[in-house]
Coordinates of C-alpha atoms in Angstrom, one line a residue:
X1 CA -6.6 -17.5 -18.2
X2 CA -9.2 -15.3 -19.6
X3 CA -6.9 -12.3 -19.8
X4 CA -4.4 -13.6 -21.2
X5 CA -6.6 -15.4 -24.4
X6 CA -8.1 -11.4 -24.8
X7 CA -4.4 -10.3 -24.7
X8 CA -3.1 -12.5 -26.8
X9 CA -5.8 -12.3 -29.1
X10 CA -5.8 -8.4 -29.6
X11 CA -1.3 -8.7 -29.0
X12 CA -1.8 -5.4 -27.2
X13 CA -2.3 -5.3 -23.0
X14 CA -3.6 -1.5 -23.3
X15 CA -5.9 -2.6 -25.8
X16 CA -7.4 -6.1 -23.5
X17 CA -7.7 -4.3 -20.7
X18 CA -10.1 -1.7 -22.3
X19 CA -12.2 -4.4 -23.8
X20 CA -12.0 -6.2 -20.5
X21 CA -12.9 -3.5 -18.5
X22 CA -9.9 -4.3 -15.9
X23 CA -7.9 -1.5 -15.2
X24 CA -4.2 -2.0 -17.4
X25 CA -2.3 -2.4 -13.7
X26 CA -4.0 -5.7 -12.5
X27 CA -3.9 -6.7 -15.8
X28 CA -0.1 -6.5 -16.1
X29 CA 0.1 -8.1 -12.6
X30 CA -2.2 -11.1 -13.4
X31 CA 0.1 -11.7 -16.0
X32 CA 2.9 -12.0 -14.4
X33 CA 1.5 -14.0 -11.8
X34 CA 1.0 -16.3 -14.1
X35 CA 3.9 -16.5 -15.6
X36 CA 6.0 -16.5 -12.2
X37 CA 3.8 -19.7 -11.4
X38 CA 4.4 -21.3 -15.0
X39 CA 8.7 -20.5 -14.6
X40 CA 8.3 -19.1 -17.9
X41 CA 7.8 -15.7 -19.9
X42 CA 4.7 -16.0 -22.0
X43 CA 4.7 -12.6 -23.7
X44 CA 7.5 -10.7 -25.2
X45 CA 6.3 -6.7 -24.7
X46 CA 8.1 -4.2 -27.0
X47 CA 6.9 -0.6 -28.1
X48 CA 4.4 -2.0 -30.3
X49 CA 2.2 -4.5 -28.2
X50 CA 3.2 -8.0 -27.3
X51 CA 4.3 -11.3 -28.8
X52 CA 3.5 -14.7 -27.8
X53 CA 6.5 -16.8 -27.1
X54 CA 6.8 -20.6 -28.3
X55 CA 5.3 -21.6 -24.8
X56 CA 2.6 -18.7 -24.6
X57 CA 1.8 -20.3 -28.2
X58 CA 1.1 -23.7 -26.6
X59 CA -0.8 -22.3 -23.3
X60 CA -2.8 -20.4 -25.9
X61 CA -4.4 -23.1 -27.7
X62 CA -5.2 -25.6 -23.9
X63 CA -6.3 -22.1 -22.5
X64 CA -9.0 -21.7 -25.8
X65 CA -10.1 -25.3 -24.8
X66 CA -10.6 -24.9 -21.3
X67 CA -12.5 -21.6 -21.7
X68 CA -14.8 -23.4 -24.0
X69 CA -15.4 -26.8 -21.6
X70 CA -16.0 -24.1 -18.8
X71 CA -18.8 -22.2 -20.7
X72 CA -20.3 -25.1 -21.9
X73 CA -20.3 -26.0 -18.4
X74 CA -22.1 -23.0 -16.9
X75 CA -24.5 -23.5 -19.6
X76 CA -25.5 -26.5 -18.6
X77 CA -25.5 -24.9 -14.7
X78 CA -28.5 -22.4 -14.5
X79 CA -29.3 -19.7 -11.9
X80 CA -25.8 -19.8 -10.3
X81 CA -24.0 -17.3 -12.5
X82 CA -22.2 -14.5 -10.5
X83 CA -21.3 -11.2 -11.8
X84 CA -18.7 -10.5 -13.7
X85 CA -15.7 -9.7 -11.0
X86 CA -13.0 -6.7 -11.3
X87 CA -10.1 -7.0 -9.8
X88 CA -8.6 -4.3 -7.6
X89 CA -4.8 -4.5 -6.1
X90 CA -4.6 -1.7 -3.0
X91 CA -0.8 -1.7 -1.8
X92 CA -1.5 -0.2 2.3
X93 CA 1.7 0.6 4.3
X94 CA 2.5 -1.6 7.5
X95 CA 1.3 1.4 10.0
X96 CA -2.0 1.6 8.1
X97 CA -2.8 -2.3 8.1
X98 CA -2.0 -2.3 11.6
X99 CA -5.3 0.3 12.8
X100 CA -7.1 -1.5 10.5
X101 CA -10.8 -3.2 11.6
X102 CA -10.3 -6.5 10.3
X103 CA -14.0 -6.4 9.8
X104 CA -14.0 -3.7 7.5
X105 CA -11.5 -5.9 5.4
X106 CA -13.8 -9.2 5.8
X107 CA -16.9 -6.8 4.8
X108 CA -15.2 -6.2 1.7
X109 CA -17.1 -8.4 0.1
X110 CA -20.1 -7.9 0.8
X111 CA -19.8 -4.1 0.3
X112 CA -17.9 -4.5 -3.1
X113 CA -19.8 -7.7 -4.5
X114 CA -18.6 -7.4 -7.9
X115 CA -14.8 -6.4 -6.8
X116 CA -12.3 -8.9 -6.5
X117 CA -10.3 -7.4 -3.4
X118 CA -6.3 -7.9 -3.0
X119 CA -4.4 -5.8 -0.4
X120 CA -0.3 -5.7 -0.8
X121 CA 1.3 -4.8 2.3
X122 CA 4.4 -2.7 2.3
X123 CA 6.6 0.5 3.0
X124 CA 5.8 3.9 1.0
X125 CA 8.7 3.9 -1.3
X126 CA 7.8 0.0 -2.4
X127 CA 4.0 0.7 -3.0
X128 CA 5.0 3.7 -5.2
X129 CA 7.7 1.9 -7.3
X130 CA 5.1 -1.2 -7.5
X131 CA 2.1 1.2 -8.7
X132 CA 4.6 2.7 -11.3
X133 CA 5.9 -0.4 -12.9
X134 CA 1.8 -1.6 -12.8
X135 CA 1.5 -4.1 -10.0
X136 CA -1.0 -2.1 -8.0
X137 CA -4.4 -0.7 -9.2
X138 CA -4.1 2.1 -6.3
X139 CA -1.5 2.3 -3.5
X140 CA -2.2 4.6 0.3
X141 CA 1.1 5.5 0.6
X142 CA 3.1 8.1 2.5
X143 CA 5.7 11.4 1.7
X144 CA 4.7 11.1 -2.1
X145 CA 5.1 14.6 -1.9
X146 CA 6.2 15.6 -5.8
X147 CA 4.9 14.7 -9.1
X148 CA 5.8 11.2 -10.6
X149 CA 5.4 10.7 -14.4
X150 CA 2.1 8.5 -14.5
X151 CA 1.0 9.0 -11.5
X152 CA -1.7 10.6 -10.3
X153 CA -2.1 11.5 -6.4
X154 CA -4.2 13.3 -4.1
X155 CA -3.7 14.2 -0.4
X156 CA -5.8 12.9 2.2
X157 CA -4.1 13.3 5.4
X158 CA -1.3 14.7 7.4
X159 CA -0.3 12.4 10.0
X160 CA 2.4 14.3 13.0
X161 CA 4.4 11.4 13.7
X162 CA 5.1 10.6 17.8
X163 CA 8.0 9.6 19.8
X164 CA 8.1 5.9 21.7
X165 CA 10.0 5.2 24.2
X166 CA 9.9 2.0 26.5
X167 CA 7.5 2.2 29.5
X168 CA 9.4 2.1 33.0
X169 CA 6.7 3.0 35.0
X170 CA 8.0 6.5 35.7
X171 CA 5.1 9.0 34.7
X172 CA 6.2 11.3 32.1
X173 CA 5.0 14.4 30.3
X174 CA 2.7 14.2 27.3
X175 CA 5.0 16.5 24.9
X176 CA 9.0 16.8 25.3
X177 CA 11.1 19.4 22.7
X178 CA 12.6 18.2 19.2
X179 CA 15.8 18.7 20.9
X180 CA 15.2 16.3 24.0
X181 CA 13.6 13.6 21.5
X182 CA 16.8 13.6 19.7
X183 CA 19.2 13.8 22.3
X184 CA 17.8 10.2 23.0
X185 CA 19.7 7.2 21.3
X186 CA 17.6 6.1 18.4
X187 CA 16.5 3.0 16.3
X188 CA 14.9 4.2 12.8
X189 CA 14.6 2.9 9.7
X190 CA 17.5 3.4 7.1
X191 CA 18.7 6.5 5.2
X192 CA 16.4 6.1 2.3
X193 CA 13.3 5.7 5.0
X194 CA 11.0 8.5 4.9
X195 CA 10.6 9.5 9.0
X196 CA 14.9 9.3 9.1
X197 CA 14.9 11.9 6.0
X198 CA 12.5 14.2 8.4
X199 CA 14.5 13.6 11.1
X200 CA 17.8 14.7 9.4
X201 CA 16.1 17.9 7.6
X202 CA 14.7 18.7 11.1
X203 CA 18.1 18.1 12.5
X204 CA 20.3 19.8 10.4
X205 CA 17.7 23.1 9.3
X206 CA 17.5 23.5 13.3
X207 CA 21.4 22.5 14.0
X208 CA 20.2 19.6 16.4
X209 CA 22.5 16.6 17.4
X210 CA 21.0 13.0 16.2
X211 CA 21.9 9.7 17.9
X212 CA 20.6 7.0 15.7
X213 CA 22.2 4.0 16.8
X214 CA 20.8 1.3 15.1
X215 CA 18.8 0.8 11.6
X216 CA 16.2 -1.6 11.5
X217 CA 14.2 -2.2 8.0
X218 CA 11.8 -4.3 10.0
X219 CA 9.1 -2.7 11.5
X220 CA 8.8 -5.7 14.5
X221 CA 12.8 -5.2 14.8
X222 CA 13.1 -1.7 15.3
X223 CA 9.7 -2.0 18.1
X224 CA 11.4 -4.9 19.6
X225 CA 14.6 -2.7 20.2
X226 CA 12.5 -0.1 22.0
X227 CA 10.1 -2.4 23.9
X228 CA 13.3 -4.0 25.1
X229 CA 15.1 -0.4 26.2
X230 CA 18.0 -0.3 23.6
X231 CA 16.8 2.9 22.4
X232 CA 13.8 5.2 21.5
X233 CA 12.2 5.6 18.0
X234 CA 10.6 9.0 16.2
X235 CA 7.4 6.5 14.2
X236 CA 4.2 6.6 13.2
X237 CA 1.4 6.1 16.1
X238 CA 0.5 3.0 13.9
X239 CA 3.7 1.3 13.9
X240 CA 3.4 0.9 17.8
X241 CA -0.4 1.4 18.5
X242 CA -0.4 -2.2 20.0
X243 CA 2.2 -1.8 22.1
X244 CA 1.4 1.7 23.3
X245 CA -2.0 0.4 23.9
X246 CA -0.6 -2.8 25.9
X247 CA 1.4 -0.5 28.2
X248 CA 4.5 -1.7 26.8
X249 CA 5.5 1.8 25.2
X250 CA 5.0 5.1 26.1
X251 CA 3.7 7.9 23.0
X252 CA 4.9 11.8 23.6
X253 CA 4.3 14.4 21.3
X254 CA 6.6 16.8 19.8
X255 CA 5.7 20.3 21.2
X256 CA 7.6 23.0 19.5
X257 CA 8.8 21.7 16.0
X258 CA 6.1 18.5 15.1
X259 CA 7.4 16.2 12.3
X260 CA 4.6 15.8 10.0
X261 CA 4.2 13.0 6.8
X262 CA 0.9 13.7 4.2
X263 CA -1.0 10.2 3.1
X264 CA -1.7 10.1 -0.8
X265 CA -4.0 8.1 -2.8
X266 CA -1.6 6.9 -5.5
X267 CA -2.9 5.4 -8.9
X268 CA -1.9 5.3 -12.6
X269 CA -2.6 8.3 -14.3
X270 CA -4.2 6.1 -17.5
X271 CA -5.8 3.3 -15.6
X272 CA -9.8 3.7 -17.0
X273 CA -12.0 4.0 -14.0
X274 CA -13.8 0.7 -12.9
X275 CA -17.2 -0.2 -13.2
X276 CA -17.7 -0.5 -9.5
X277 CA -15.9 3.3 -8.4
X278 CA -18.3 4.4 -6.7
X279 CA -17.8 1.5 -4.7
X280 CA -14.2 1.7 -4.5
X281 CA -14.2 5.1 -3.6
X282 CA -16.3 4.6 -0.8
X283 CA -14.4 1.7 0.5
X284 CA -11.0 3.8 0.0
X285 CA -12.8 6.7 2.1
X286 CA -13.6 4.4 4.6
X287 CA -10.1 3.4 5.6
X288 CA -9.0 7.1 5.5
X289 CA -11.9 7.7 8.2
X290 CA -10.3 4.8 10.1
X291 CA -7.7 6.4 10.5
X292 CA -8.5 9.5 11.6
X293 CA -10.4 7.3 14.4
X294 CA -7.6 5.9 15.0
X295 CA -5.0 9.0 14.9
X296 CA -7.5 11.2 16.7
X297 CA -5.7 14.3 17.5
X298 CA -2.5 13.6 15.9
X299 CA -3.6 13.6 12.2
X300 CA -6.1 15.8 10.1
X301 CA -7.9 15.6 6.8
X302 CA -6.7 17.6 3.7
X303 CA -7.8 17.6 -0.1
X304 CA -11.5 18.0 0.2

C-alpha cells in the first residue's frame, strides 16, 4: 500500500522506487499483485510516468488514511519497530529447487533480516521473459547464453547434463557414447526446451539419429515416463536426483561428446543495488555452492 501512495504521489515508478530504495522490478510486481487481487488496473503507464485511474483515485485517498492510523499506531507501540524490509523476487529453475537444503531457504531469514525473501519457481526461458518484463529482482536461470537488452548476466556454472534411464537391476556402465544415448527412445521436453535444442545441434552437427517419442512440459511427467520404462531422457542430474538416489533411475554420463548448459545470474541491467547486497550476494553464492555439492563431478565453476 505504501508503494503505491509513493508512486502515485511522484506518477513515476522509476522515480518511487529510487526514493523507496526497492529495486524498480519488485516494485512493478507488487503492483500488479495488487491490482490482480483488486480485479482492477490502478495505474495507466505511458512513456511519461503513470496515471491514476478513477479506481486508483479512490484507493488513493483509503490508502493515505490507513497509512496514517497505522503510524499513529506504532507510535503509540514502542520498542517493537523492525527494520525497514526490501523485497527481493529470485525466479530458481525446477532442477535447482530440487538440490536445494530446505534449511538454507528457512535460514533465509535469519541470514537476510532486513530482506523480504520470495522465490518463483520455473523453467529458464520463463524466468528470463519474467525478469525482462520486471516481475523478478534476479533470476538463476539456464542457456542465457547471448546478450538481452536490459539484462545483465554473469556465468557461474556449467552443468554436463546426464542420461536416465529406468533401473532394471542389470548393472550397467557409468558412461555410454552420444550415439548409444540417442539411439534410445526418448521423452524430452518440447522444441523450444533448452536440453532438446542441444540434443538436435548435437544430432544433426554429428549426423546422429534422434528418437524422441514423447514431449512432456512437465518435469514429474516426463520422470514418470522414464521411471515407468516408456523411454529414456537426456536431463539435468537435478531433474531426477530423487529418483536416481531412491534406486528408481539409473544416471550415465556422456563419454565422448558431453552436452553441457552454463547457469547465469540474470537481473535488470538498471535495477539500483539494495541496501542489503552484500547479503544478497552472499545468499546467491551460497546456492551456487549447493550446487556444486550437489553436481559434484558433473558441473564446474566459471566467472570468477
Amino acid at each position: 500500500m505504501r508503494y503505491f501512495v509513493r508512486i502515485a504521489e511522484v506518477g513515476n515508478i522509476t522515480r518511487a522506487a529510487e526514493q523507496l530504495n526497492v529495486a524498480q522490478p519488485a516494485l512493478g510486481l507488487q503492483i500488479r499483485q495488487l491490482e490482480q487481487e483488486l480485479k482492477t488496473e490502478l495505474l495507466v503507464r505511458h512513456s511519461r510516468g503513470v496515471e491514476l485511474t478513477e479506481a486508483g483515485k479512490l484507493l488513493l485517498d483509503r490508502a493515505r488514511r490507513i497509512l496514517q492510523d497505522v503510524e499513529e499506531l506504532r507510535r503509540e507501540i514502542t520498542g517493537n519497530v523492525s527494520p525497514e524490509q526490501e523485497m527481493m523476487i529470485l525466479g530458481l529453475t525446477p532442477s535447482i529447487m530440487l538440490q536445494m537444503d530446505p534449511d538454507m531457504l528457512l535460514n533465509a531469514k535469519q541470514t537476510m533480516p532486513t530482506v523480504s525473501l520470495s522465490l518463483v519457481e520455473a523453467l529458464s526461458r520463463t524466468l528470463t521473459i519474467s525478469l525482462e518484463q520486471g516481475e523478478l529482482s534476479y533470476a538463476l536461470a539456464y542457456g542465457v547464453d547471448e546478450a538481452r537488452p536490459g539484462v545483465s548476466r554473469r556465468p557461474l556454472l556449467v552443468e554436463e547434463l546426464i542420461f536416465a534411464r529406468p533401473a532394471t537391476g542389470e548393472p550397467l556402465p557409468p558412461t555410454l557414447t552420444l550415439a548409444d544415448a540417442l539411439s534410445h527412445d526418448l521423452v524430452q521436453a518440447g522444441e523450444r526446451d533448452m536440453v532438446q535444442r542441444l540434443l538436435r545441434d548435437a544430432a544433426a552437427r554429428y549426423s546422429l539419429d534422434l528418437r524422441i517419442v514423447y514431449e512432456a512440459e512437465s518435469i514429474p511427467a516426463m520422470r514418470s515416463l522414464v521411471v515407468r520404462g516408456a523411454a529414456a531422457s537426456m536431463m539435468p542430474y537435478g531433474t531426477a536426483s530423487e529418483e536416481i538416489r531412491a534406486g528408481k533411475l539409473v544416471m550415465q554420463r556422456i563419454s565422448d561428446i558431453p552436452l553441457t548448459r552454463t547457469l547465469y545470474l540474470l537481473k535488470p541491467s538498471n535495477a539500483p543495488s539494495f541496501r542489503s547486497q552484500d547479503l544478497i550476494d552472499h545468499f546467491i553464492d551460497g546456492i551456487v555452492r549447493r550446487l556444486l555439492d550437489s553436481l559434484g563431478p558433473l558441473a564446474r565453476r566459471v566467472g570468477i
